[in-house]
């Protein structure tokens, strides 16, 4: 069953095919600041509407998107190379409960 989500102001709407079975809690220099809980999906299964703004981290091949109005981090997506997946900030999904899913700690503190 598909799950919807949105940023705080509602400008960005997200739809994914199912609730995440697990989410990532990453400690890299970006995630420790943004506190995302990231869920991964194949890009073709995700629908995102609304205009986001992307932050490009150095020479990395992904854009990290947020809503320019309310500032909520929404998703990351490749800038060209096909990863076969993209990341959604599960905190934006309706009824997301961190206590009800597996949270996988990702140790990327060196990044
Ligand atoms: Zn917003």
PDB file of N, CA and C and ligand atoms in Angstrom:
ATOM      1  N   UNK A   1       0.849  -1.187   0.000  1.00  0.00           N
ATOM      2  CA  UNK A   1       0.000   0.000   0.000  1.00  0.00           C
ATOM      3  C   UNK A   1       0.891   1.246   0.000  1.00  0.00           C
ATOM      4  N   UNK A   2       0.589   2.147  -0.889  1.00  0.00           N
ATOM      5  CA  UNK A   2       1.455   3.317  -1.020  1.00  0.00           C
ATOM      6  C   UNK A   2       1.304   4.241   0.188  1.00  0.00           C
ATOM      7  N   UNK A   3       2.346   5.000   0.418  1.00  0.00           N
ATOM      8  CA  UNK A   3       2.398   5.907   1.553  1.00  0.00           C
ATOM      9  C   UNK A   3       2.704   7.298   1.019  1.00  0.00           C
ATOM     10  N   UNK A   4       2.016   8.278   1.564  1.00  0.00           N
ATOM     11  CA  UNK A   4       2.227   9.659   1.158  1.00  0.00           C
ATOM     12  C   UNK A   4       3.014  10.386   2.234  1.00  0.00           C
ATOM     13  N   UNK A   5       3.548  11.519   1.821  1.00  0.00           N
ATOM     14  CA  UNK A   5       4.213  12.378   2.777  1.00  0.00           C
ATOM     15  C   UNK A   5       4.299  13.774   2.209  1.00  0.00           C
ATOM     16  N   UNK A   6       4.720  14.702   3.030  1.00  0.00           N
ATOM     17  CA  UNK A   6       4.892  16.069   2.543  1.00  0.00           C
ATOM     18  C   UNK A   6       5.845  16.809   3.459  1.00  0.00           C
ATOM     19  N   UNK A   7       6.370  17.910   2.939  1.00  0.00           N
ATOM     20  CA  UNK A   7       7.139  18.812   3.799  1.00  0.00           C
ATOM     21  C   UNK A   7       6.164  19.557   4.705  1.00  0.00           C
ATOM     22  N   UNK A   8       6.700  20.393   5.585  1.00  0.00           N
ATOM     23  CA  UNK A   8       5.830  21.035   6.576  1.00  0.00           C
ATOM     24  C   UNK A   8       4.816  21.972   5.953  1.00  0.00           C
ATOM     25  N   UNK A   9       5.223  22.729   4.952  1.00  0.00           N
ATOM     26  CA  UNK A   9       4.307  23.711   4.350  1.00  0.00           C
ATOM     27  C   UNK A   9       3.425  23.092   3.285  1.00  0.00           C
ATOM     28  N   UNK A  10       3.725  21.875   2.860  1.00  0.00           N
ATOM     29  CA  UNK A  10       2.875  21.192   1.892  1.00  0.00           C
ATOM     30  C   UNK A  10       3.247  21.423   0.440  1.00  0.00           C
ATOM     31  N   UNK A  11       4.270  22.229   0.184  1.00  0.00           N
ATOM     32  CA  UNK A  11       4.657  22.475  -1.212  1.00  0.00           C
ATOM     33  C   UNK A  11       5.181  21.229  -1.896  1.00  0.00           C
ATOM     34  N   UNK A  12       5.861  20.376  -1.124  1.00  0.00           N
ATOM     35  CA  UNK A  12       6.439  19.167  -1.693  1.00  0.00           C
ATOM     36  C   UNK A  12       5.626  17.968  -1.227  1.00  0.00           C
ATOM     37  N   UNK A  13       5.147  17.202  -2.201  1.00  0.00           N
ATOM     38  CA  UNK A  13       4.369  16.002  -1.904  1.00  0.00           C
ATOM     39  C   UNK A  13       5.172  14.786  -2.351  1.00  0.00           C
ATOM     40  N   UNK A  14       5.205  13.780  -1.501  1.00  0.00           N
ATOM     41  CA  UNK A  14       5.982  12.568  -1.775  1.00  0.00           C
ATOM     42  C   UNK A  14       5.042  11.366  -1.735  1.00  0.00           C
ATOM     43  N   UNK A  15       5.246  10.439  -2.660  1.00  0.00           N
ATOM     44  CA  UNK A  15       4.496   9.186  -2.620  1.00  0.00           C
ATOM     45  C   UNK A  15       5.475   8.045  -2.875  1.00  0.00           C
ATOM     46  N   UNK A  16       5.457   7.047  -2.010  1.00  0.00           N
ATOM     47  CA  UNK A  16       6.322   5.872  -2.155  1.00  0.00           C
ATOM     48  C   UNK A  16       5.440   4.626  -2.143  1.00  0.00           C
ATOM     49  N   UNK A  17       5.948   3.498  -2.678  1.00  0.00           N
ATOM     50  CA  UNK A  17       5.068   2.337  -2.875  1.00  0.00           C
ATOM     51  C   UNK A  17       4.648   1.642  -1.587  1.00  0.00           C
ATOM     52  N   UNK A  18       5.442   1.783  -0.542  1.00  0.00           N
ATOM     53  CA  UNK A  18       5.128   1.097   0.713  1.00  0.00           C
ATOM     54  C   UNK A  18       5.905   1.776   1.832  1.00  0.00           C
ATOM     55  N   UNK A  19       5.460   1.558   3.063  1.00  0.00           N
ATOM     56  CA  UNK A  19       6.193   2.096   4.213  1.00  0.00           C
ATOM     57  C   UNK A  19       7.559   1.425   4.283  1.00  0.00           C
ATOM     58  N   UNK A  20       8.590   2.137   4.720  1.00  0.00           N
ATOM     59  CA  UNK A  20       9.915   1.523   4.793  1.00  0.00           C
ATOM     60  C   UNK A  20       9.970   0.425   5.843  1.00  0.00           C
ATOM     61  N   UNK A  21      10.674  -0.670   5.501  1.00  0.00           N
ATOM     62  CA  UNK A  21      10.899  -1.738   6.463  1.00  0.00           C
ATOM     63  C   UNK A  21      12.014  -1.347   7.432  1.00  0.00           C
ATOM     64  N   UNK A  22      12.904  -0.509   6.950  1.00  0.00           N
ATOM     65  CA  UNK A  22      13.978  -0.012   7.809  1.00  0.00           C
ATOM     66  C   UNK A  22      14.403   1.359   7.287  1.00  0.00           C
ATOM     67  N   UNK A  23      15.066   2.116   8.159  1.00  0.00           N
ATOM     68  CA  UNK A  23      15.589   3.421   7.761  1.00  0.00           C
ATOM     69  C   UNK A  23      17.029   3.530   8.234  1.00  0.00           C
ATOM     70  N   UNK A  24      17.777   4.392   7.572  1.00  0.00           N
ATOM     71  CA  UNK A  24      19.163   4.618   7.937  1.00  0.00           C
ATOM     72  C   UNK A  24      19.279   5.845   8.840  1.00  0.00           C
ATOM     73  N   UNK A  25      20.104   5.679   9.868  1.00  0.00           N
ATOM     74  CA  UNK A  25      20.493   6.793  10.739  1.00  0.00           C
ATOM     75  C   UNK A  25      21.996   6.929  10.568  1.00  0.00           C
ATOM     76  N   UNK A  26      22.401   7.891   9.762  1.00  0.00           N
ATOM     77  CA  UNK A  26      23.799   8.014   9.346  1.00  0.00           C
ATOM     78  C   UNK A  26      24.470   9.145  10.114  1.00  0.00           C
ATOM     79  N   UNK A  27      25.755   8.947  10.425  1.00  0.00           N
ATOM     80  CA  UNK A  27      26.473   9.942  11.217  1.00  0.00           C
ATOM     81  C   UNK A  27      27.521  10.708  10.404  1.00  0.00           C
ATOM     82  N   UNK A  28      27.361  10.747   9.078  1.00  0.00           N
ATOM     83  CA  UNK A  28      28.294  11.543   8.281  1.00  0.00           C
ATOM     84  C   UNK A  28      28.113  13.019   8.619  1.00  0.00           C
ATOM     85  N   UNK A  29      29.008  13.844   8.103  1.00  0.00           N
ATOM     86  CA  UNK A  29      29.007  15.257   8.500  1.00  0.00           C
ATOM     87  C   UNK A  29      27.730  15.982   8.100  1.00  0.00           C
ATOM     88  N   UNK A  30      27.058  15.486   7.077  1.00  0.00           N
ATOM     89  CA  UNK A  30      25.793  16.117   6.682  1.00  0.00           C
ATOM     90  C   UNK A  30      24.617  15.577   7.507  1.00  0.00           C
ATOM     91  N   UNK A  31      24.505  14.250   7.560  1.00  0.00           N
ATOM     92  CA  UNK A  31      23.340  13.653   8.241  1.00  0.00           C
ATOM     93  C   UNK A  31      23.312  13.957   9.735  1.00  0.00           C
ATOM     94  N   UNK A  32      24.468  14.098  10.360  1.00  0.00           N
ATOM     95  CA  UNK A  32      24.417  14.376  11.799  1.00  0.00           C
ATOM     96  C   UNK A  32      23.853  15.764  12.051  1.00  0.00           C
ATOM     97  N   UNK A  33      23.899  16.613  11.019  1.00  0.00           N
ATOM     98  CA  UNK A  33      23.295  17.936  11.149  1.00  0.00           C
ATOM     99  C   UNK A  33      21.809  17.937  10.784  1.00  0.00           C
ATOM    100  N   UNK A  34      21.462  17.157   9.767  1.00  0.00           N
ATOM    101  CA  UNK A  34      20.086  17.212   9.268  1.00  0.00           C
ATOM    102  C   UNK A  34      19.167  16.215   9.960  1.00  0.00           C
ATOM    103  N   UNK A  35      19.742  15.173  10.562  1.00  0.00           N
ATOM    104  CA  UNK A  35      18.968  14.167  11.316  1.00  0.00           C
ATOM    105  C   UNK A  35      17.929  13.452  10.463  1.00  0.00           C
ATOM    106  N   UNK A  36      18.223  13.260   9.214  1.00  0.00           N
ATOM    107  CA  UNK A  36      17.327  12.481   8.364  1.00  0.00           C
ATOM    108  C   UNK A  36      17.235  11.045   8.876  1.00  0.00           C
ATOM    109  N   UNK A  37      16.093  10.405   8.605  1.00  0.00           N
ATOM    110  CA  UNK A  37      15.994   8.951   8.656  1.00  0.00           C
ATOM    111  C   UNK A  37      15.678   8.560   7.226  1.00  0.00           C
ATOM    112  N   UNK A  38      16.643   7.939   6.582  1.00  0.00           N
ATOM    113  CA  UNK A  38      16.549   7.762   5.136  1.00  0.00           C
ATOM    114  C   UNK A  38      16.004   6.386   4.785  1.00  0.00           C
ATOM    115  N   UNK A  39      15.017   6.374   3.902  1.00  0.00           N
ATOM    116  CA  UNK A  39      14.459   5.142   3.334  1.00  0.00           C
ATOM    117  C   UNK A  39      14.819   5.122   1.858  1.00  0.00           C
ATOM    118  N   UNK A  40      15.123   3.931   1.348  1.00  0.00           N
ATOM    119  CA  UNK A  40      15.599   3.798  -0.024  1.00  0.00           C
ATOM    120  C   UNK A  40      14.554   3.121  -0.906  1.00  0.00           C
ATOM    121  N   UNK A  41      14.400   3.674  -2.095  1.00  0.00           N
ATOM    122  CA  UNK A  41      13.461   3.116  -3.076  1.00  0.00           C
ATOM    123  C   UNK A  41      14.061   3.261  -4.470  1.00  0.00           C
ATOM    124  N   UNK A  42      13.631   2.393  -5.404  1.00  0.00           N
ATOM    125  CA  UNK A  42      13.993   2.628  -6.800  1.00  0.00           C
ATOM    126  C   UNK A  42      13.327   3.927  -7.265  1.00  0.00           C
ATOM    127  N   UNK A  43      14.067   4.775  -7.965  1.00  0.00           N
ATOM    128  CA  UNK A  43      13.525   6.090  -8.337  1.00  0.00           C
ATOM    129  C   UNK A  43      12.208   6.005  -9.098  1.00  0.00           C
ATOM    130  N   UNK A  44      12.046   4.957  -9.925  1.00  0.00           N
ATOM    131  CA  UNK A  44      10.825   4.893 -10.730  1.00  0.00           C
ATOM    132  C   UNK A  44       9.591   4.571  -9.894  1.00  0.00           C
ATOM    133  N   UNK A  45       9.801   4.199  -8.623  1.00  0.00           N
ATOM    134  CA  UNK A  45       8.658   3.899  -7.755  1.00  0.00           C
ATOM    135  C   UNK A  45       8.271   5.080  -6.873  1.00  0.00           C
ATOM    136  N   UNK A  46       8.996   6.179  -7.023  1.00  0.00           N
ATOM    137  CA  UNK A  46       8.778   7.340  -6.157  1.00  0.00           C
ATOM    138  C   UNK A  46       8.198   8.485  -6.966  1.00  0.00           C
ATOM    139  N   UNK A  47       7.228   9.151  -6.394  1.00  0.00           N
ATOM    140  CA  UNK A  47       6.664  10.343  -7.018  1.00  0.00           C
ATOM    141  C   UNK A  47       6.891  11.536  -6.096  1.00  0.00           C
ATOM    142  N   UNK A  48       7.481  12.585  -6.637  1.00  0.00           N
ATOM    143  CA  UNK A  48       7.713  13.804  -5.866  1.00  0.00           C
ATOM    144  C   UNK A  48       7.185  14.978  -6.681  1.00  0.00           C
ATOM    145  N   UNK A  49       6.297  15.749  -6.093  1.00  0.00           N
ATOM    146  CA  UNK A  49       5.788  16.921  -6.794  1.00  0.00           C
ATOM    147  C   UNK A  49       6.152  18.177  -6.017  1.00  0.00           C
ATOM    148  N   UNK A  50       6.317  19.252  -6.748  1.00  0.00           N
ATOM    149  CA  UNK A  50       6.721  20.510  -6.133  1.00  0.00           C
ATOM    150  C   UNK A  50       8.174  20.792  -6.438  1.00  0.00           C
ATOM    151  N   UNK A  51       8.556  22.040  -6.331  1.00  0.00           N
ATOM    152  CA  UNK A  51       9.917  22.444  -6.688  1.00  0.00           C
ATOM    153  C   UNK A  51      10.821  22.445  -5.468  1.00  0.00           C
ATOM    154  N   UNK A  52      11.809  21.548  -5.512  1.00  0.00           N
ATOM    155  CA  UNK A  52      12.769  21.491  -4.422  1.00  0.00           C
ATOM    156  C   UNK A  52      14.047  22.197  -4.836  1.00  0.00           C
ATOM    157  N   UNK A  53      14.885  22.463  -3.856  1.00  0.00           N
ATOM    158  CA  UNK A  53      16.199  23.026  -4.116  1.00  0.00           C
ATOM    159  C   UNK A  53      17.220  21.970  -3.706  1.00  0.00           C
ATOM    160  N   UNK A  54      18.263  21.797  -4.511  1.00  0.00           N
ATOM    161  CA  UNK A  54      19.238  20.745  -4.227  1.00  0.00           C
ATOM    162  C   UNK A  54      20.559  21.334  -3.734  1.00  0.00           C
ATOM    163  N   UNK A  55      21.089  20.708  -2.725  1.00  0.00           N
ATOM    164  CA  UNK A  55      22.437  21.014  -2.245  1.00  0.00           C
ATOM    165  C   UNK A  55      23.373  19.962  -2.812  1.00  0.00           C
ATOM    166  N   UNK A  56      24.445  20.390  -3.427  1.00  0.00           N
ATOM    167  CA  UNK A  56      25.418  19.461  -3.980  1.00  0.00           C
ATOM    168  C   UNK A  56      26.624  19.461  -3.057  1.00  0.00           C
ATOM    169  N   UNK A  57      26.898  18.283  -2.494  1.00  0.00           N
ATOM    170  CA  UNK A  57      27.984  18.156  -1.513  1.00  0.00           C
ATOM    171  C   UNK A  57      29.280  17.909  -2.270  1.00  0.00           C
ATOM    172  N   UNK A  58      30.120  18.908  -2.357  1.00  0.00           N
ATOM    173  CA  UNK A  58      31.418  18.768  -3.004  1.00  0.00           C
ATOM    174  C   UNK A  58      31.249  18.214  -4.400  1.00  0.00           C
ATOM    175  N   UNK A  59      32.037  17.161  -4.719  1.00  0.00           N
ATOM    176  CA  UNK A  59      31.957  16.578  -6.056  1.00  0.00           C
ATOM    177  C   UNK A  59      31.150  15.288  -6.038  1.00  0.00           C
ATOM    178  N   UNK A  60      30.331  15.091  -5.023  1.00  0.00           N
ATOM    179  CA  UNK A  60      29.518  13.885  -4.959  1.00  0.00           C
ATOM    180  C   UNK A  60      28.449  13.923  -6.036  1.00  0.00           C
ATOM    181  N   UNK A  61      28.001  12.746  -6.383  1.00  0.00           N
ATOM    182  CA  UNK A  61      27.115  12.643  -7.541  1.00  0.00           C
ATOM    183  C   UNK A  61      25.645  12.661  -7.160  1.00  0.00           C
ATOM    184  N   UNK A  62      25.350  13.249  -6.011  1.00  0.00           N
ATOM    185  CA  UNK A  62      23.943  13.328  -5.630  1.00  0.00           C
ATOM    186  C   UNK A  62      23.564  14.765  -5.269  1.00  0.00           C
ATOM    187  N   UNK A  63      22.301  15.058  -5.467  1.00  0.00           N
ATOM    188  CA  UNK A  63      21.714  16.298  -4.982  1.00  0.00           C
ATOM    189  C   UNK A  63      20.870  15.983  -3.767  1.00  0.00           C
ATOM    190  N   UNK A  64      21.037  16.787  -2.726  1.00  0.00           N
ATOM    191  CA  UNK A  64      20.289  16.581  -1.498  1.00  0.00           C
ATOM    192  C   UNK A  64      19.238  17.694  -1.439  1.00  0.00           C
ATOM    193  N   UNK A  65      17.986  17.288  -1.561  1.00  0.00           N
ATOM    194  CA  UNK A  65      16.922  18.254  -1.830  1.00  0.00           C
ATOM    195  C   UNK A  65      16.183  18.673  -0.568  1.00  0.00           C
ATOM    196  N   UNK A  66      15.733  19.933  -0.580  1.00  0.00           N
ATOM    197  CA  UNK A  66      14.874  20.410   0.495  1.00  0.00           C
ATOM    198  C   UNK A  66      13.825  21.358  -0.076  1.00  0.00           C
ATOM    199  N   UNK A  67      12.821  21.619   0.719  1.00  0.00           N
ATOM    200  CA  UNK A  67      11.792  22.576   0.322  1.00  0.00           C
ATOM    201  C   UNK A  67      12.323  23.990   0.546  1.00  0.00           C
ATOM    202  N   UNK A  68      12.318  24.837  -0.481  1.00  0.00           N
ATOM    203  CA  UNK A  68      12.855  26.191  -0.304  1.00  0.00           C
ATOM    204  C   UNK A  68      11.977  27.075   0.571  1.00  0.00           C
ATOM    205  N   UNK A  69      10.735  26.660   0.813  1.00  0.00           N
ATOM    206  CA  UNK A  69       9.837  27.484   1.634  1.00  0.00           C
ATOM    207  C   UNK A  69       9.985  27.164   3.115  1.00  0.00           C
ATOM    208  N   UNK A  70       9.833  25.888   3.483  1.00  0.00           N
ATOM    209  CA  UNK A  70       9.852  25.539   4.912  1.00  0.00           C
ATOM    210  C   UNK A  70      11.163  24.895   5.343  1.00  0.00           C
ATOM    211  N   UNK A  71      12.012  24.515   4.384  1.00  0.00           N
ATOM    212  CA  UNK A  71      13.346  24.036   4.744  1.00  0.00           C
ATOM    213  C   UNK A  71      13.462  22.552   5.017  1.00  0.00           C
ATOM    214  N   UNK A  72      12.368  21.818   5.006  1.00  0.00           N
ATOM    215  CA  UNK A  72      12.454  20.384   5.304  1.00  0.00           C
ATOM    216  C   UNK A  72      13.263  19.646   4.244  1.00  0.00           C
ATOM    217  N   UNK A  73      14.195  18.795   4.676  1.00  0.00           N
ATOM    218  CA  UNK A  73      14.903  17.919   3.767  1.00  0.00           C
ATOM    219  C   UNK A  73      13.944  16.868   3.248  1.00  0.00           C
ATOM    220  N   UNK A  74      13.899  16.682   1.931  1.00  0.00           N
ATOM    221  CA  UNK A  74      12.891  15.799   1.345  1.00  0.00           C
ATOM    222  C   UNK A  74      13.468  14.495   0.812  1.00  0.00           C
ATOM    223  N   UNK A  75      14.546  14.583   0.027  1.00  0.00           N
ATOM    224  CA  UNK A  75      15.074  13.382  -0.611  1.00  0.00           C
ATOM    225  C   UNK A  75      16.459  13.668  -1.177  1.00  0.00           C
ATOM    226  N   UNK A  76      17.164  12.607  -1.518  1.00  0.00           N
ATOM    227  CA  UNK A  76      18.354  12.788  -2.348  1.00  0.00           C
ATOM    228  C   UNK A  76      18.191  11.963  -3.612  1.00  0.00           C
ATOM    229  N   UNK A  77      18.817  12.425  -4.669  1.00  0.00           N
ATOM    230  CA  UNK A  77      18.707  11.748  -5.948  1.00  0.00           C
ATOM    231  C   UNK A  77      20.004  11.941  -6.719  1.00  0.00           C
ATOM    232  N   UNK A  78      20.264  10.990  -7.606  1.00  0.00           N
ATOM    233  CA  UNK A  78      21.476  11.067  -8.408  1.00  0.00           C
ATOM    234  C   UNK A  78      21.444  12.276  -9.345  1.00  0.00           C
ATOM    235  N   UNK A  79      22.605  12.761  -9.685  1.00  0.00           N
ATOM    236  CA  UNK A  79      22.722  13.849 -10.653  1.00  0.00           C
ATOM    237  C   UNK A  79      22.980  13.313 -12.057  1.00  0.00           C
ATOM    238  N   UNK A  80      23.003  12.006 -12.215  1.00  0.00           N
ATOM    239  CA  UNK A  80      23.229  11.473 -13.551  1.00  0.00           C
ATOM    240  C   UNK A  80      23.495   9.980 -13.530  1.00  0.00           C
ATOM    241  N   UNK A  81      24.490   9.589 -12.747  1.00  0.00           N
ATOM    242  CA  UNK A  81      24.824   8.171 -12.641  1.00  0.00           C
ATOM    243  C   UNK A  81      23.632   7.407 -12.068  1.00  0.00           C
ATOM    244  N   UNK A  82      23.367   6.211 -12.623  1.00  0.00           N
ATOM    245  CA  UNK A  82      22.211   5.437 -12.183  1.00  0.00           C
ATOM    246  C   UNK A  82      22.596   4.566 -10.996  1.00  0.00           C
ATOM    247  N   UNK A  83      22.099   4.920  -9.794  1.00  0.00           N
ATOM    248  CA  UNK A  83      22.374   4.121  -8.603  1.00  0.00           C
ATOM    249  C   UNK A  83      21.331   3.028  -8.407  1.00  0.00           C
ATOM    250  N   UNK A  84      20.221   3.114  -9.119  1.00  0.00           N
ATOM    251  CA  UNK A  84      19.126   2.175  -8.917  1.00  0.00           C
ATOM    252  C   UNK A  84      18.343   2.428  -7.644  1.00  0.00           C
ATOM    253  N   UNK A  85      18.686   3.500  -6.955  1.00  0.00           N
ATOM    254  CA  UNK A  85      17.937   3.838  -5.744  1.00  0.00           C
ATOM    255  C   UNK A  85      18.048   5.328  -5.490  1.00  0.00           C
ATOM    256  N   UNK A  86      17.138   5.792  -4.677  1.00  0.00           N
ATOM    257  CA  UNK A  86      17.211   7.155  -4.177  1.00  0.00           C
ATOM    258  C   UNK A  86      16.804   7.132  -2.716  1.00  0.00           C
ATOM    259  N   UNK A  87      17.081   8.209  -2.016  1.00  0.00           N
ATOM    260  CA  UNK A  87      16.780   8.262  -0.589  1.00  0.00           C
ATOM    261  C   UNK A  87      15.653   9.240  -0.304  1.00  0.00           C
ATOM    262  N   UNK A  88      14.726   8.801   0.512  1.00  0.00           N
ATOM    263  CA  UNK A  88      13.616   9.653   0.936  1.00  0.00           C
ATOM    264  C   UNK A  88      13.777   9.917   2.427  1.00  0.00           C
ATOM    265  N   UNK A  89      13.542  11.145   2.853  1.00  0.00           N
ATOM    266  CA  UNK A  89      13.565  11.409   4.285  1.00  0.00           C
ATOM    267  C   UNK A  89      12.274  10.884   4.896  1.00  0.00           C
ATOM    268  N   UNK A  90      12.385   9.712   5.533  1.00  0.00           N
ATOM    269  CA  UNK A  90      11.189   9.026   6.036  1.00  0.00           C
ATOM    270  C   UNK A  90      10.456   9.852   7.085  1.00  0.00           C
ATOM    271  N   UNK A  91      11.115  10.821   7.687  1.00  0.00           N
ATOM    272  CA  UNK A  91      10.446  11.656   8.690  1.00  0.00           C
ATOM    273  C   UNK A  91       9.274  12.426   8.093  1.00  0.00           C
ATOM    274  N   UNK A  92       9.277  12.580   6.772  1.00  0.00           N
ATOM    275  CA  UNK A  92       8.197  13.329   6.124  1.00  0.00           C
ATOM    276  C   UNK A  92       7.000  12.459   5.773  1.00  0.00           C
ATOM    277  N   UNK A  93       7.170  11.132   5.885  1.00  0.00           N
ATOM    278  CA  UNK A  93       6.076  10.245   5.491  1.00  0.00           C
ATOM    279  C   UNK A  93       4.973  10.250   6.548  1.00  0.00           C
ATOM    280  N   UNK A  94       3.735  10.178   6.077  1.00  0.00           N
ATOM    281  CA  UNK A  94       2.590  10.154   6.991  1.00  0.00           C
ATOM    282  C   UNK A  94       2.739   8.989   7.961  1.00  0.00           C
ATOM    283  N   UNK A  95       2.484   9.246   9.217  1.00  0.00           N
ATOM    284  CA  UNK A  95       2.462   8.233  10.274  1.00  0.00           C
ATOM    285  C   UNK A  95       3.805   7.544  10.495  1.00  0.00           C
ATOM    286  N   UNK A  96       4.903   8.168  10.046  1.00  0.00           N
ATOM    287  CA  UNK A  96       6.208   7.547  10.297  1.00  0.00           C
ATOM    288  C   UNK A  96       6.466   7.487  11.793  1.00  0.00           C
ATOM    289  N   UNK A  97       6.823   6.303  12.258  1.00  0.00           N
ATOM    290  CA  UNK A  97       7.102   6.090  13.673  1.00  0.00           C
ATOM    291  C   UNK A  97       8.455   5.402  13.784  1.00  0.00           C
ATOM    292  N   UNK A  98       9.451   6.172  14.231  1.00  0.00           N
ATOM    293  CA  UNK A  98      10.798   5.623  14.307  1.00  0.00           C
ATOM    294  C   UNK A  98      10.864   4.418  15.235  1.00  0.00           C
ATOM    295  N   UNK A  99       9.987   4.368  16.206  1.00  0.00           N
ATOM    296  CA  UNK A  99       9.974   3.252  17.136  1.00  0.00           C
ATOM    297  C   UNK A  99       9.390   1.978  16.551  1.00  0.00           C
ATOM    298  N   UNK A 100       8.759   2.095  15.382  1.00  0.00           N
ATOM    299  CA  UNK A 100       8.069   0.942  14.794  1.00  0.00           C
ATOM    300  C   UNK A 100       8.838   0.326  13.634  1.00  0.00           C
ATOM    301  N   UNK A 101       9.974   0.909  13.272  1.00  0.00           N
ATOM    302  CA  UNK A 101      10.774   0.347  12.183  1.00  0.00           C
ATOM    303  C   UNK A 101      12.189   0.083  12.693  1.00  0.00           C
ATOM    304  N   UNK A 102      12.891  -0.742  11.950  1.00  0.00           N
ATOM    305  CA  UNK A 102      14.296  -0.984  12.255  1.00  0.00           C
ATOM    306  C   UNK A 102      15.102   0.258  11.852  1.00  0.00           C
ATOM    307  N   UNK A 103      15.913   0.767  12.767  1.00  0.00           N
ATOM    308  CA  UNK A 103      16.783   1.899  12.467  1.00  0.00           C
ATOM    309  C   UNK A 103      18.210   1.367  12.385  1.00  0.00           C
ATOM    310  N   UNK A 104      18.788   1.417  11.205  1.00  0.00           N
ATOM    311  CA  UNK A 104      20.149   0.913  11.009  1.00  0.00           C
ATOM    312  C   UNK A 104      21.135   2.069  11.136  1.00  0.00           C
ATOM    313  N   UNK A 105      21.986   1.963  12.137  1.00  0.00           N
ATOM    314  CA  UNK A 105      23.012   2.986  12.337  1.00  0.00           C
ATOM    315  C   UNK A 105      24.096   2.814  11.275  1.00  0.00           C
ATOM    316  N   UNK A 106      24.328   3.830  10.507  1.00  0.00           N
ATOM    317  CA  UNK A 106      25.376   3.774   9.495  1.00  0.00           C
ATOM    318  C   UNK A 106      26.537   4.627   9.955  1.00  0.00           C
ATOM    319  N   UNK A 107      27.682   3.978  10.066  1.00  0.00           N
ATOM    320  CA  UNK A 107      28.856   4.685  10.574  1.00  0.00           C
ATOM    321  C   UNK A 107      29.679   5.239   9.423  1.00  0.00           C
ATOM    322  N   UNK A 108      29.410   6.490   9.080  1.00  0.00           N
ATOM    323  CA  UNK A 108      30.157   7.182   8.035  1.00  0.00           C
ATOM    324  C   UNK A 108      30.784   8.455   8.584  1.00  0.00           C
ATOM    325  N   UNK A 109      31.221   8.364   9.856  1.00  0.00           N
ATOM    326  CA  UNK A 109      31.692   9.563  10.539  1.00  0.00           C
ATOM    327  C   UNK A 109      32.880  10.213   9.865  1.00  0.00           C
ATOM    328  N   UNK A 110      33.622   9.422   9.067  1.00  0.00           N
ATOM    329  CA  UNK A 110      34.761  10.000   8.372  1.00  0.00           C
ATOM    330  C   UNK A 110      34.384  10.848   7.163  1.00  0.00           C
ATOM    331  N   UNK A 111      33.118  10.749   6.751  1.00  0.00           N
ATOM    332  CA  UNK A 111      32.691  11.501   5.576  1.00  0.00           C
ATOM    333  C   UNK A 111      32.155  12.869   5.957  1.00  0.00           C
TER     334      UNK A 111
HETATM  335 ZN1  LIG B   1       7.761  23.091   2.491  1.00  0.00          ZN
END
